[in-house]
XYZ file of C-alpha atoms in Angstrom:
739
model
C -123.088 12.221 44.153
C -122.667 10.331 47.348
C -124.227 6.983 45.997
C -122.165 6.590 43.050
C -118.941 7.046 45.158
C -120.233 4.123 47.409
C -120.969 1.995 44.332
C -117.349 2.714 42.756
C -115.599 1.743 46.272
C -117.463 -1.456 46.600
C -116.468 -2.704 43.111
C -112.844 -2.095 43.969
C -113.188 -4.013 47.070
C -114.406 -7.198 45.075
C -111.335 -6.926 42.785
C -109.262 -6.702 45.513
C -110.740 -10.004 47.014
C -110.846 -11.769 43.458
C -107.083 -10.927 42.966
C -106.155 -11.663 46.305
C -107.617 -15.177 46.201
C -105.928 -16.000 42.610
C -102.627 -15.028 44.382
C -103.251 -17.264 47.425
C -103.979 -20.044 45.193
C -100.772 -19.560 43.274
C -98.774 -19.241 46.329
C -100.254 -22.383 47.749
C -99.501 -24.235 44.509
C -95.848 -23.175 44.478
C -95.379 -24.200 48.119
C -96.962 -27.414 47.286
C -94.761 -28.194 44.209
C -91.862 -27.220 46.075
C -92.654 -29.336 49.077
C -93.700 -32.433 47.090
C -91.858 -32.210 43.869
C -94.928 -33.769 41.955
C -97.579 -32.548 39.728
C -100.713 -34.510 38.907
C -98.941 -37.416 40.418
C -95.978 -37.362 38.161
C -92.244 -36.459 39.260
C -91.550 -33.034 37.873
C -87.566 -33.844 37.642
C -88.354 -37.215 35.596
C -90.483 -34.997 33.269
C -87.706 -32.358 32.923
C -85.082 -35.168 32.214
C -87.231 -36.531 29.792
C -87.739 -33.454 28.015
C -83.909 -32.273 28.005
C -82.266 -35.545 28.078
C -81.023 -36.820 24.788
C -79.816 -40.354 23.481
C -77.750 -41.280 20.168
C -76.979 -44.936 19.149
C -73.356 -46.341 18.638
C -73.718 -48.651 15.801
C -71.696 -51.957 16.514
C -70.079 -53.682 13.481
C -70.805 -57.180 12.511
C -68.041 -59.602 13.118
C -65.528 -60.216 10.187
C -64.894 -63.729 8.533
C -61.298 -64.356 7.598
C -59.485 -67.153 5.870
C -57.098 -69.265 7.656
C -54.284 -66.637 6.959
C -56.430 -63.569 7.915
C -57.492 -62.364 4.648
C -60.739 -60.864 4.642
C -63.712 -62.729 3.297
C -66.501 -60.792 4.637
C -66.691 -57.405 6.536
C -68.847 -54.354 7.277
C -67.931 -51.367 5.148
C -68.983 -47.763 5.086
C -72.185 -47.422 2.572
C -75.169 -44.928 2.104
C -78.882 -45.191 2.763
C -81.255 -43.244 0.002
C -84.108 -40.965 1.414
C -86.457 -38.852 -0.458
C -88.351 -35.875 0.812
C -91.504 -35.716 -1.176
C -93.659 -33.470 0.986
C -93.845 -29.856 -0.032
C -93.908 -28.651 3.547
C -90.049 -29.246 3.665
C -89.748 -26.206 1.447
C -89.856 -22.736 2.712
C -88.012 -21.040 -0.159
C -89.588 -21.892 -3.548
C -86.231 -20.778 -5.142
C -84.179 -23.526 -3.252
C -86.881 -26.587 -2.949
C -85.988 -29.136 -0.553
C -88.486 -31.688 -1.662
C -88.822 -33.740 -5.012
C -90.139 -31.400 -7.549
C -89.777 -33.698 -10.743
C -90.700 -37.248 -9.913
C -90.345 -38.431 -13.382
C -86.890 -36.972 -13.836
C -85.670 -38.170 -10.537
C -87.023 -41.603 -10.781
C -85.015 -42.049 -14.367
C -81.788 -40.780 -12.879
C -82.079 -42.981 -9.615
C -82.881 -46.166 -11.800
C -79.935 -45.530 -14.234
C -77.613 -45.446 -11.112
C -79.012 -47.816 -8.563
C -78.397 -51.529 -9.289
C -81.421 -53.936 -9.871
C -83.725 -51.107 -9.508
C -86.732 -50.229 -11.522
C -87.827 -46.806 -12.708
C -91.611 -47.474 -12.659
C -91.380 -48.744 -8.935
C -89.311 -45.638 -7.929
C -91.682 -43.462 -9.381
C -94.565 -45.064 -7.740
C -92.567 -44.621 -4.500
C -91.965 -40.887 -5.027
C -95.560 -40.087 -5.955
C -97.515 -42.393 -3.508
C -100.188 -40.908 -1.152
C -101.734 -41.920 2.061
C -105.429 -42.664 2.515
C -106.214 -39.020 3.149
C -104.839 -38.079 -0.406
C -101.615 -36.511 1.363
C -97.975 -37.200 0.522
C -95.812 -38.775 3.381
C -92.873 -36.517 4.381
C -90.245 -38.923 3.180
C -89.924 -42.286 1.390
C -87.357 -44.841 1.310
C -86.837 -47.489 -1.478
C -86.153 -50.946 0.321
C -83.058 -52.966 -0.661
C -82.223 -51.010 -3.702
C -81.937 -47.960 -1.750
C -79.455 -49.402 1.129
C -76.070 -50.319 0.895
C -75.154 -47.790 -1.853
C -71.386 -47.371 -2.363
C -69.669 -44.102 -2.372
C -69.304 -44.208 -6.162
C -72.955 -44.429 -6.866
C -73.708 -41.941 -4.068
C -71.264 -39.455 -5.806
C -72.847 -39.923 -9.070
C -76.261 -39.366 -8.039
C -75.372 -36.341 -6.042
C -73.825 -34.949 -9.153
C -77.216 -34.512 -10.642
C -78.378 -32.041 -7.957
C -81.699 -33.722 -7.491
C -83.905 -31.741 -4.929
C -85.193 -33.767 -1.928
C -82.672 -36.640 -2.406
C -80.737 -37.275 0.684
C -78.054 -39.853 1.781
C -77.499 -41.152 5.290
C -74.361 -43.037 6.240
C -74.858 -46.686 6.840
C -72.922 -50.115 7.089
C -73.061 -52.620 4.449
C -71.984 -56.199 4.429
C -69.283 -56.608 1.959
C -67.784 -59.520 0.397
C -64.551 -58.431 -1.334
C -64.029 -61.645 -3.485
C -67.277 -61.858 -5.262
C -68.153 -65.481 -6.221
C -65.915 -66.828 -3.450
C -67.158 -70.021 -1.680
C -70.606 -68.379 -1.793
C -72.809 -71.256 -0.665
C -70.335 -71.713 2.089
C -70.004 -68.180 3.499
C -73.669 -67.374 2.685
C -74.825 -63.692 2.844
C -76.377 -61.195 5.279
C -78.652 -58.406 4.726
C -80.152 -55.408 6.550
C -83.535 -55.699 7.835
C -85.642 -53.028 9.478
C -86.841 -53.553 12.934
C -90.324 -52.295 14.551
C -88.723 -49.236 15.726
C -87.453 -48.067 12.489
C -83.802 -49.188 13.181
C -81.935 -51.509 10.930
C -80.172 -54.799 11.897
C -77.800 -57.035 9.696
C -78.904 -60.540 9.832
C -77.437 -63.662 8.215
C -79.639 -65.592 5.655
C -77.471 -68.359 4.584
C -74.192 -70.327 5.263
C -71.868 -69.240 8.059
C -73.543 -65.888 8.149
C -76.739 -67.624 9.185
C -75.350 -70.328 11.429
C -73.063 -68.095 13.333
C -75.164 -65.021 13.158
C -75.408 -64.852 16.973
C -71.588 -64.812 17.365
C -71.089 -62.174 14.320
C -73.782 -59.860 15.559
C -72.338 -56.985 17.907
C -74.432 -55.040 20.375
C -75.167 -51.231 19.825
C -73.853 -48.566 22.298
C -75.395 -45.172 23.064
C -74.464 -41.851 24.194
C -76.772 -40.081 26.808
C -76.378 -36.143 27.331
C -78.588 -33.187 28.448
C -79.886 -30.481 26.080
C -81.665 -27.049 26.505
C -85.126 -26.516 25.060
C -83.544 -25.801 21.443
C -81.814 -29.399 21.480
C -78.276 -27.658 21.962
C -75.887 -29.708 24.078
C -75.300 -27.887 27.676
C -71.943 -26.596 28.309
C -71.560 -28.370 31.788
C -73.701 -31.368 31.092
C -72.195 -35.113 31.629
C -71.979 -37.380 28.640
C -72.814 -41.006 29.637
C -71.350 -43.398 27.107
C -72.132 -47.037 26.870
C -69.592 -48.407 24.124
C -70.546 -50.653 21.324
C -69.566 -54.139 21.312
C -68.507 -55.452 17.912
C -69.284 -59.041 16.848
C -66.794 -61.646 17.182
C -64.362 -62.461 14.161
C -64.471 -65.894 12.564
C -61.488 -67.397 11.244
C -61.972 -70.324 8.802
C -59.816 -73.300 7.530
C -60.182 -71.978 3.976
C -57.150 -70.956 2.052
C -57.769 -67.845 0.001
C -55.268 -68.957 -2.534
C -56.514 -72.304 -2.992
C -60.063 -71.368 -3.013
C -59.117 -68.860 -5.803
C -57.562 -71.590 -7.764
C -60.668 -73.767 -7.396
C -63.216 -70.875 -8.363
C -61.233 -70.125 -11.478
C -61.002 -73.586 -12.753
C -64.606 -74.505 -12.139
C -65.472 -70.857 -13.834
C -63.736 -72.016 -16.995
C -65.066 -75.573 -16.988
C -68.538 -74.405 -16.575
C -68.259 -71.848 -19.545
C -66.748 -74.613 -21.724
C -69.143 -77.548 -20.889
C -72.365 -76.027 -19.281
C -72.974 -78.691 -17.081
C -75.926 -79.016 -14.949
C -74.172 -78.665 -11.776
C -70.596 -78.864 -10.372
C -69.171 -79.400 -6.877
C -65.774 -79.693 -5.576
C -63.977 -79.820 -2.151
C -59.995 -79.640 -1.070
C -59.213 -80.917 2.338
C -55.993 -81.620 4.439
C -56.324 -85.331 5.279
C -54.192 -84.989 8.146
C -56.403 -82.836 10.175
C -59.803 -82.733 8.292
C -59.612 -79.088 7.667
C -61.451 -77.898 4.424
C -59.231 -75.720 2.437
C -61.566 -75.059 -0.351
C -65.152 -75.595 -1.140
C -67.287 -74.464 -4.145
C -70.361 -75.296 -6.616
C -71.752 -74.253 -9.684
C -73.883 -72.652 -10.391
C -73.033 -70.037 -7.776
C -74.008 -66.495 -7.073
C -72.348 -62.974 -5.797
C -73.073 -62.577 -2.216
C -73.061 -58.783 -2.553
C -75.871 -58.691 -5.183
C -77.395 -62.276 -4.681
C -77.527 -62.630 -8.434
C -77.465 -66.197 -9.770
C -79.112 -68.435 -12.414
C -80.799 -71.763 -12.181
C -78.990 -72.228 -8.582
C -80.010 -73.937 -5.570
C -80.015 -72.008 -2.238
C -78.130 -74.758 -0.553
C -74.635 -76.148 -0.131
C -74.744 -79.250 -2.355
C -71.460 -80.591 -0.747
C -73.243 -80.669 2.640
C -76.811 -80.919 2.169
C -77.572 -82.822 -1.280
C -77.147 -86.641 -1.481
C -75.798 -88.360 -4.638
C -75.474 -91.926 -5.971
C -71.346 -91.702 -6.270
C -70.788 -94.207 -8.567
C -67.205 -95.788 -9.187
C -65.734 -93.401 -6.418
C -67.292 -95.944 -4.059
C -65.011 -98.884 -5.380
C -62.343 -97.352 -3.114
C -64.079 -98.307 0.013
C -64.994 -101.691 -1.279
C -61.311 -102.314 -2.161
C -60.338 -101.139 1.086
C -62.856 -103.607 2.686
C -61.423 -106.481 0.949
C -57.838 -105.600 1.779
C -58.502 -105.168 5.340
C -60.282 -108.473 5.634
C -57.540 -110.333 3.876
C -59.610 -111.600 0.992
C -57.888 -109.450 -1.774
C -55.866 -111.475 -4.401
C -55.119 -108.954 -6.854
C -53.804 -111.569 -9.338
C -56.720 -114.051 -8.602
C -59.091 -114.096 -11.744
C -62.603 -113.871 -12.375
C -64.958 -113.668 -15.249
C -65.795 -110.213 -16.256
C -68.809 -108.957 -18.316
C -71.925 -109.800 -16.178
C -72.968 -111.326 -12.838
C -76.316 -112.618 -11.693
C -78.017 -111.758 -8.506
C -81.150 -113.804 -8.312
C -83.246 -112.741 -11.221
C -81.198 -109.578 -11.740
C -77.911 -109.138 -13.986
C -75.356 -106.614 -13.583
C -72.946 -105.601 -16.234
C -69.688 -104.034 -16.677
C -69.672 -100.391 -18.072
C -68.767 -101.760 -21.708
C -71.749 -104.399 -21.544
C -69.347 -107.365 -22.360
C -66.430 -107.282 -20.105
C -63.039 -108.245 -21.073
C -63.105 -112.057 -20.421
C -61.218 -113.847 -17.372
C -59.148 -111.065 -16.002
C -57.299 -110.523 -12.560
C -59.052 -108.537 -9.809
C -56.233 -105.905 -10.014
C -57.090 -105.352 -13.762
C -60.568 -105.365 -13.047
C -60.160 -102.676 -10.199
C -58.040 -100.524 -12.789
C -60.701 -100.770 -15.659
C -63.347 -99.916 -13.036
C -65.270 -103.435 -13.294
C -68.619 -103.487 -11.535
C -68.428 -107.311 -11.759
C -65.217 -107.325 -10.109
C -66.874 -105.594 -7.134
C -69.831 -107.981 -6.978
C -67.232 -110.922 -6.830
C -65.440 -109.192 -4.021
C -68.591 -108.922 -2.070
C -69.029 -112.614 -2.075
C -65.370 -112.933 -0.453
C -65.814 -110.074 1.866
C -69.231 -111.142 3.105
C -72.265 -108.863 2.886
C -72.660 -108.077 6.685
C -69.004 -107.337 7.118
C -69.158 -105.316 3.956
C -71.863 -103.216 5.397
C -70.011 -102.919 8.852
C -67.144 -101.459 6.932
C -69.037 -98.691 5.265
C -70.638 -97.785 8.624
C -67.019 -97.646 9.932
C -66.438 -95.109 7.077
C -68.883 -92.896 8.156
C -71.508 -93.603 5.352
C -75.230 -93.209 6.449
C -74.181 -90.700 9.227
C -73.534 -87.089 9.350
C -69.768 -86.118 9.734
C -70.473 -83.580 12.171
C -68.979 -80.920 10.218
C -69.606 -77.358 11.663
C -72.055 -76.500 8.867
C -76.057 -76.358 8.807
C -78.436 -78.995 7.480
C -76.071 -81.640 6.897
C -77.636 -84.884 5.047
C -76.870 -88.228 6.125
C -77.519 -90.419 2.854
C -78.708 -94.107 2.869
C -76.984 -97.124 2.603
C -79.383 -99.496 0.981
C -78.762 -103.397 2.439
C -82.117 -104.854 2.748
C -82.145 -106.773 -0.749
C -78.954 -108.791 -1.976
C -79.053 -106.592 -5.341
C -78.899 -103.427 -3.160
C -75.803 -104.716 -1.389
C -74.244 -105.363 -4.721
C -74.879 -102.289 -6.462
C -73.539 -100.296 -3.634
C -70.155 -102.023 -4.077
C -69.709 -100.021 -7.078
C -71.790 -96.885 -6.124
C -75.333 -97.153 -7.137
C -78.659 -97.326 -5.360
C -77.041 -96.326 -2.010
C -76.638 -92.425 -1.537
C -73.700 -90.260 0.243
C -72.752 -86.680 0.202
C -69.658 -85.385 -1.016
C -68.288 -84.371 2.418
C -68.806 -88.000 3.649
C -66.523 -89.142 0.561
C -63.977 -86.621 1.607
C -64.059 -87.719 5.401
C -63.696 -91.443 4.463
C -60.745 -90.668 1.957
C -58.905 -89.406 4.859
C -58.480 -92.762 6.250
C -57.059 -94.025 3.001
C -54.700 -90.940 2.768
C -53.961 -90.933 6.496
C -52.822 -94.448 7.163
C -56.136 -95.529 8.431
C -57.030 -92.621 10.622
C -60.144 -90.846 9.664
C -60.436 -87.166 10.460
C -63.875 -85.206 10.810
C -63.873 -82.481 8.362
C -64.203 -78.748 9.699
C -64.418 -75.237 8.412
C -64.310 -73.045 11.525
C -60.820 -72.745 12.749
C -61.414 -70.367 15.450
C -63.573 -67.532 16.950
C -61.990 -64.513 18.402
C -63.297 -61.767 20.362
C -62.785 -58.506 18.262
C -62.187 -56.227 20.925
C -59.769 -58.291 23.030
C -58.267 -60.548 20.463
C -58.905 -63.342 22.762
C -59.880 -66.554 21.312
C -63.355 -67.759 22.428
C -63.471 -70.949 20.628
C -60.758 -73.263 18.990
C -61.206 -76.256 16.786
C -58.781 -78.948 17.231
C -58.611 -82.067 14.686
C -60.904 -84.703 15.752
C -60.017 -88.268 14.722
C -63.375 -90.256 13.900
C -61.839 -93.744 14.273
C -59.614 -95.974 12.341
C -61.742 -98.053 9.951
C -58.740 -99.713 8.239
C -55.248 -100.584 9.193
C -52.302 -98.736 8.246
C -50.901 -101.188 5.743
C -54.376 -101.551 4.251
C -54.304 -97.879 3.530
C -50.757 -97.863 2.056
C -51.836 -100.537 -0.303
C -55.079 -98.954 -1.285
C -53.275 -95.899 -2.318
C -50.852 -98.091 -4.287
C -53.527 -99.624 -6.301
C -55.410 -96.305 -6.769
C -52.151 -94.933 -8.053
C -52.320 -97.750 -10.595
C -55.490 -96.349 -12.086
C -53.443 -93.576 -13.729
C -50.349 -95.557 -14.711
C -51.756 -98.932 -15.568
C -52.426 -99.875 -19.373
C -55.993 -100.177 -18.875
C -56.329 -97.474 -15.996
C -59.428 -95.370 -16.200
C -57.778 -92.195 -14.536
C -54.873 -91.542 -17.200
C -56.500 -88.005 -17.456
C -55.330 -87.092 -14.037
C -51.591 -87.721 -14.199
C -49.793 -84.514 -13.066
C -46.506 -83.221 -14.156
C -44.840 -83.186 -11.053
C -46.656 -85.103 -8.520
C -47.902 -88.726 -8.407
C -51.472 -88.732 -7.693
C -53.693 -91.587 -6.372
C -57.522 -91.690 -7.031
C -60.621 -93.252 -8.581
C -62.948 -92.059 -11.282
C -66.602 -92.309 -11.244
C -69.269 -92.371 -13.836
C -72.751 -92.669 -12.105
C -76.136 -92.926 -13.533
C -78.462 -90.409 -12.187
C -81.785 -91.428 -10.783
C -85.015 -90.208 -12.414
C -87.331 -91.855 -10.080
C -89.417 -94.904 -10.076
C -86.326 -96.876 -10.302
C -85.556 -95.488 -13.703
C -81.999 -94.092 -14.587
C -80.915 -91.439 -17.155
C -78.532 -92.805 -19.956
C -76.132 -91.109 -22.472
C -72.702 -89.440 -22.405
C -74.254 -86.351 -21.466
C -76.515 -87.920 -18.865
C -74.194 -89.091 -16.265
C -72.474 -87.557 -13.055
C -68.815 -87.719 -13.710
C -66.456 -87.305 -10.694
C -62.838 -87.969 -9.207
C -61.795 -88.528 -5.718
C -57.926 -88.415 -5.468
C -54.963 -87.380 -3.561
C -51.335 -86.212 -3.893
C -48.444 -86.920 -3.451
C -49.150 -91.034 -3.300
C -46.404 -91.380 -0.654
C -47.501 -88.923 1.926
C -50.610 -87.405 0.759
C -51.070 -83.595 1.531
C -54.077 -82.824 -0.132
C -57.263 -84.890 -1.036
C -59.822 -83.498 -3.524
C -63.271 -84.406 -4.733
C -64.760 -82.995 -7.923
C -67.836 -83.864 -9.746
C -69.571 -82.360 -13.066
C -73.150 -83.414 -13.605
C -74.550 -83.640 -17.292
C -71.696 -81.653 -18.958
C -72.270 -80.801 -22.672
C -69.409 -83.277 -23.997
C -67.794 -82.747 -27.635
C -66.840 -86.349 -28.001
C -64.164 -86.420 -25.309
C -64.585 -88.659 -22.284
C -66.469 -87.502 -19.141
C -63.457 -87.523 -17.077
C -61.939 -84.622 -19.099
C -64.003 -81.662 -17.614
C -63.491 -83.188 -14.256
C -59.561 -83.494 -14.730
C -59.817 -79.675 -15.919
C -60.957 -78.977 -12.375
C -58.729 -81.283 -10.613
C -55.589 -81.318 -12.112
C -54.877 -77.438 -12.049
C -56.127 -76.954 -8.658
C -53.969 -79.925 -7.207
C -50.894 -79.107 -8.990
C -51.000 -75.505 -8.194
C -52.083 -76.093 -4.384
C -49.395 -78.374 -3.839
C -46.693 -76.119 -5.253
C -48.279 -73.129 -3.329
C -47.975 -75.338 -0.243
C -44.305 -75.935 -0.993
C -44.942 -79.636 -1.119
C -41.747 -81.232 -2.646
C -42.723 -83.536 -5.674
C -43.130 -87.354 -5.046
C -41.427 -87.321 -1.381
C -42.026 -84.258 0.844
C -38.944 -85.283 2.865
C -36.460 -84.813 0.007
C -35.319 -81.553 -1.407
C -32.594 -82.904 -4.087
C -34.432 -82.911 -7.538
C -33.445 -83.789 -10.903
C -35.099 -82.839 -14.301
C -36.094 -85.331 -16.888
C -37.350 -84.610 -20.272
C -39.587 -86.146 -23.150
C -37.004 -89.017 -24.416
C -39.208 -90.446 -26.985
C -37.165 -91.317 -30.199
C -33.894 -91.060 -28.660
C -31.184 -93.879 -27.516
C -32.194 -95.709 -24.567
C -28.532 -96.376 -23.699
C -27.231 -92.803 -23.816
C -30.370 -91.507 -21.826
C -29.709 -94.413 -19.361
C -26.128 -93.020 -18.638
C -27.576 -89.321 -18.532
C -30.284 -90.235 -16.056
C -27.757 -92.302 -13.878
C -25.563 -89.282 -13.658
C -28.552 -86.898 -12.570
C -29.024 -89.295 -9.490
C -32.034 -91.208 -10.948
C -32.398 -95.067 -11.725
C -33.147 -95.784 -15.356
C -34.817 -99.143 -15.937
C -35.148 -100.105 -19.825
C -38.199 -102.116 -20.498
C -37.406 -104.049 -23.835
C -34.090 -104.889 -25.821
C -32.655 -101.309 -26.042
C -32.565 -99.024 -28.792
C -34.817 -96.247 -29.695
C -37.252 -95.149 -27.008
C -40.919 -95.681 -27.753
C -42.569 -94.698 -24.466
C -41.532 -93.603 -20.842
C -42.766 -93.020 -17.243
C -42.838 -90.549 -15.665
C -43.587 -88.096 -18.651
C -41.193 -85.455 -19.277
C -40.439 -82.460 -18.711
C -40.800 -82.580 -15.054
C -38.660 -82.751 -11.768
C -38.022 -85.846 -9.978
C -36.656 -86.651 -6.565
C -33.132 -88.335 -6.878
C -33.479 -91.828 -6.681
C -36.634 -92.221 -8.569
C -37.133 -94.943 -10.995
C -37.705 -93.792 -14.952
C -38.892 -96.628 -16.969
C -37.788 -96.313 -20.720
C -39.972 -98.551 -23.072
C -38.047 -99.948 -26.359
C -38.741 -102.608 -28.687
C -37.415 -106.376 -28.268
C -37.507 -108.959 -25.417
C -37.750 -107.990 -21.874
C -34.912 -108.422 -19.303
C -36.049 -108.545 -15.949
C -34.679 -106.305 -13.411
C -33.804 -106.807 -9.873
C -37.047 -105.873 -8.141
C -35.777 -105.756 -4.488
C -37.201 -102.829 -2.427
C -39.275 -101.697 -5.269
C -42.906 -100.419 -4.151
C -45.843 -101.831 -5.523
C -46.670 -99.116 -7.972
C -43.268 -99.198 -9.435
C -43.929 -103.137 -9.951
C -47.212 -102.224 -11.630
C -45.834 -99.673 -13.978
C -43.102 -102.091 -14.987
C -45.945 -104.863 -15.597
C -47.832 -102.592 -17.723
C -45.141 -101.370 -19.719
C -43.402 -104.732 -20.188
C -47.106 -106.550 -20.806
C -45.818 -109.378 -18.666
C -47.658 -111.770 -16.428
C -46.531 -110.774 -12.973
C -48.274 -112.040 -9.763
C -47.691 -109.750 -6.720
C -47.975 -111.451 -3.328
C -48.016 -109.632 -0.111
C -47.922 -105.910 0.551
C -45.018 -103.177 1.318
C -42.075 -103.560 -0.597
C -40.478 -106.223 -2.884
C -38.462 -108.851 -0.815
C -37.998 -111.603 -3.403
C -38.784 -112.780 -7.303
C -39.409 -115.998 -8.604
C -37.308 -115.414 -11.785
C -33.648 -114.027 -11.274
C -32.938 -110.484 -12.399
C -31.170 -110.585 -15.631
C -33.384 -113.231 -17.141
C -34.721 -112.508 -20.689
C -38.490 -113.208 -20.705
C -39.726 -114.368 -24.060
C -42.816 -116.253 -23.105
C -45.940 -115.336 -20.818
C -44.795 -117.586 -17.867
C -46.036 -115.973 -14.794
C -43.513 -114.173 -12.583
C -44.123 -114.325 -8.787
C -42.938 -111.203 -6.900
C -43.276 -111.187 -3.156
C -43.845 -108.100 -1.146
C -43.209 -107.635 2.782
C -44.069 -104.605 4.970
C -41.261 -102.954 6.926
C -42.490 -104.503 9.894
C -42.324 -108.115 8.467
C -38.707 -107.306 7.086
C -37.608 -106.362 10.610
C -38.990 -109.531 12.092
C -36.990 -111.443 9.719
C -33.780 -109.601 10.397
C -34.104 -110.028 14.032
C -34.420 -113.869 13.433
C -31.506 -113.981 10.915
C -32.657 -116.950 9.107
C -29.991 -118.579 7.010
C -29.743 -118.489 3.098
C -31.160 -121.965 2.942
C -34.188 -120.879 4.834
C -34.797 -117.833 2.445
C -34.311 -119.894 -0.696
C -36.758 -122.309 0.811
C -39.460 -119.805 1.359
C -38.934 -118.692 -2.013
C -39.544 -122.110 -3.690
C -42.776 -122.480 -1.790
């Protein structure tokens, strides 16, 4: 009995020592943790914070793109992202499934509602398995499952598909559809390595200014308990999101809409290979509208046979006869232009090569003015001899050809002015061989419209901090030089206007009802490679480079239509169907008064064909207009300008009748009006000088019954002022007239 009791007590002693040791170790551990705050070399406070501190992102909006007047062109809008739960582990109650239970039905319904989706691809995504033969917990559907509108989301939700969830998201939205798409470009969401998504520009302004448009996400930091519930006394640390900067363009949404509508109609009617068009303010270089066909909708990126580049900026062309504008300007500026001097049209030899006019045979000996109006190639070749090859190439350089304009858009092409061989210099005078871009033509034309001052084109008006409204970057107009004198520019405008009004003018299709247009048509052969060119009425690049109103141009515009399917009409017709409505509607929208922007008193003329010239003469005079009867009087057979339209009071109205012509008093007439009279009267009138008429060789009131030449002398306002200061005698004036 005693031996057993001894063993029992010894066991109790051992247990006491064992548990006492454990208590001592635990106590020592607690003291150590309290003293050092570390365990296994790690900060316990940091581990606790990591476990119970939470963070959520505050998504920043991408900056908006506006037109010049603050109309939205591109912005972020609320959308949804589609997620499908495919693992059955998500379901705890078989009667209330939380995963996709019928992949076939789900794929069918999703494909019916999601744009650009494929039912088979959706089904494969819903049923895919990993390498272990297990389904993932959830799947997404790439681009077709992002940017879903509220309307589409609601339709899918109505189907009550198990496992289909929608997460709120932001989508880049272009509310105007095919609206300057190649200029604006587009941005899409891309997945980052951490599973988040970022909107990135992929083309156009969205790409070029991606850094400025991209915002910086913010975040909210807070503490939770073990069950992820927010602790009541915890502090929130908020870092606000910084939205992207807003960009204001020079584009005018109304003018751009005019352009898009006209181009869409012409594309449907003529099915051309491509089209380009630009509208600009010549006084500043601002681009007011820019478009091309084929085009695409930036929301869907859908387009047919389309180039993913801005052809106005990035593609070069052989411009054809629009280039003659700058050959003419070079001739006038160098003082070699003699509008009434004659040359032999038809063909022109350059060493072993022969160039020809567009009709193949020419029109015999004609004046240079008529040659320009007829768009004669040989007229330009003969002018080159007078200008000089090196001087001509220098003028093209001054006009900016062969150089980037510096427009604030990516990938601008330079074009190439060929000048190594004589034949290249000759063909360049009429726009073949050498290459340019449409934006270079626009920049060069600003010098013609803006009294010699050439303005750099640009599309970004300003960049604004979206949070403060402060302007970060402001674009001011930049003058690129003065390639020609102001008087030269005015004379070029007058001659360009005559291509619409002259008897043999090639631009009659571009006459507007309310405004006088100046411009030059182009019919360019399209290079096929190896020195070969396409040929045929449906194989040309047709174009027009014009401005209005002539006296003080407010808009310039370039339009090209490549390989239209013509139906017997001239190639200028589809071009005019873009230019005419856009130019007319834009000028009216801008409240530009017809003919002279500085006058507001208008009179309305009608179509007077078939009426008595004498009675209409009285009626027009009573309305404040200046009627000019071209002929012997009686019944009116033609008139200029055409009616009905509004004219500024004081304008000339020409009434054509049968019979001999009585010469009017040309004093103070502009060159344009002299050329209109010359064309309607079919008289040999030689124009000397520039500006306005100062004298005429045949007295007013003389009845002209033969083809004797009549000399009309023009002087600029500066020359007239100098004459007035010197106060010459009447005898001196008569002597000058007799020379």
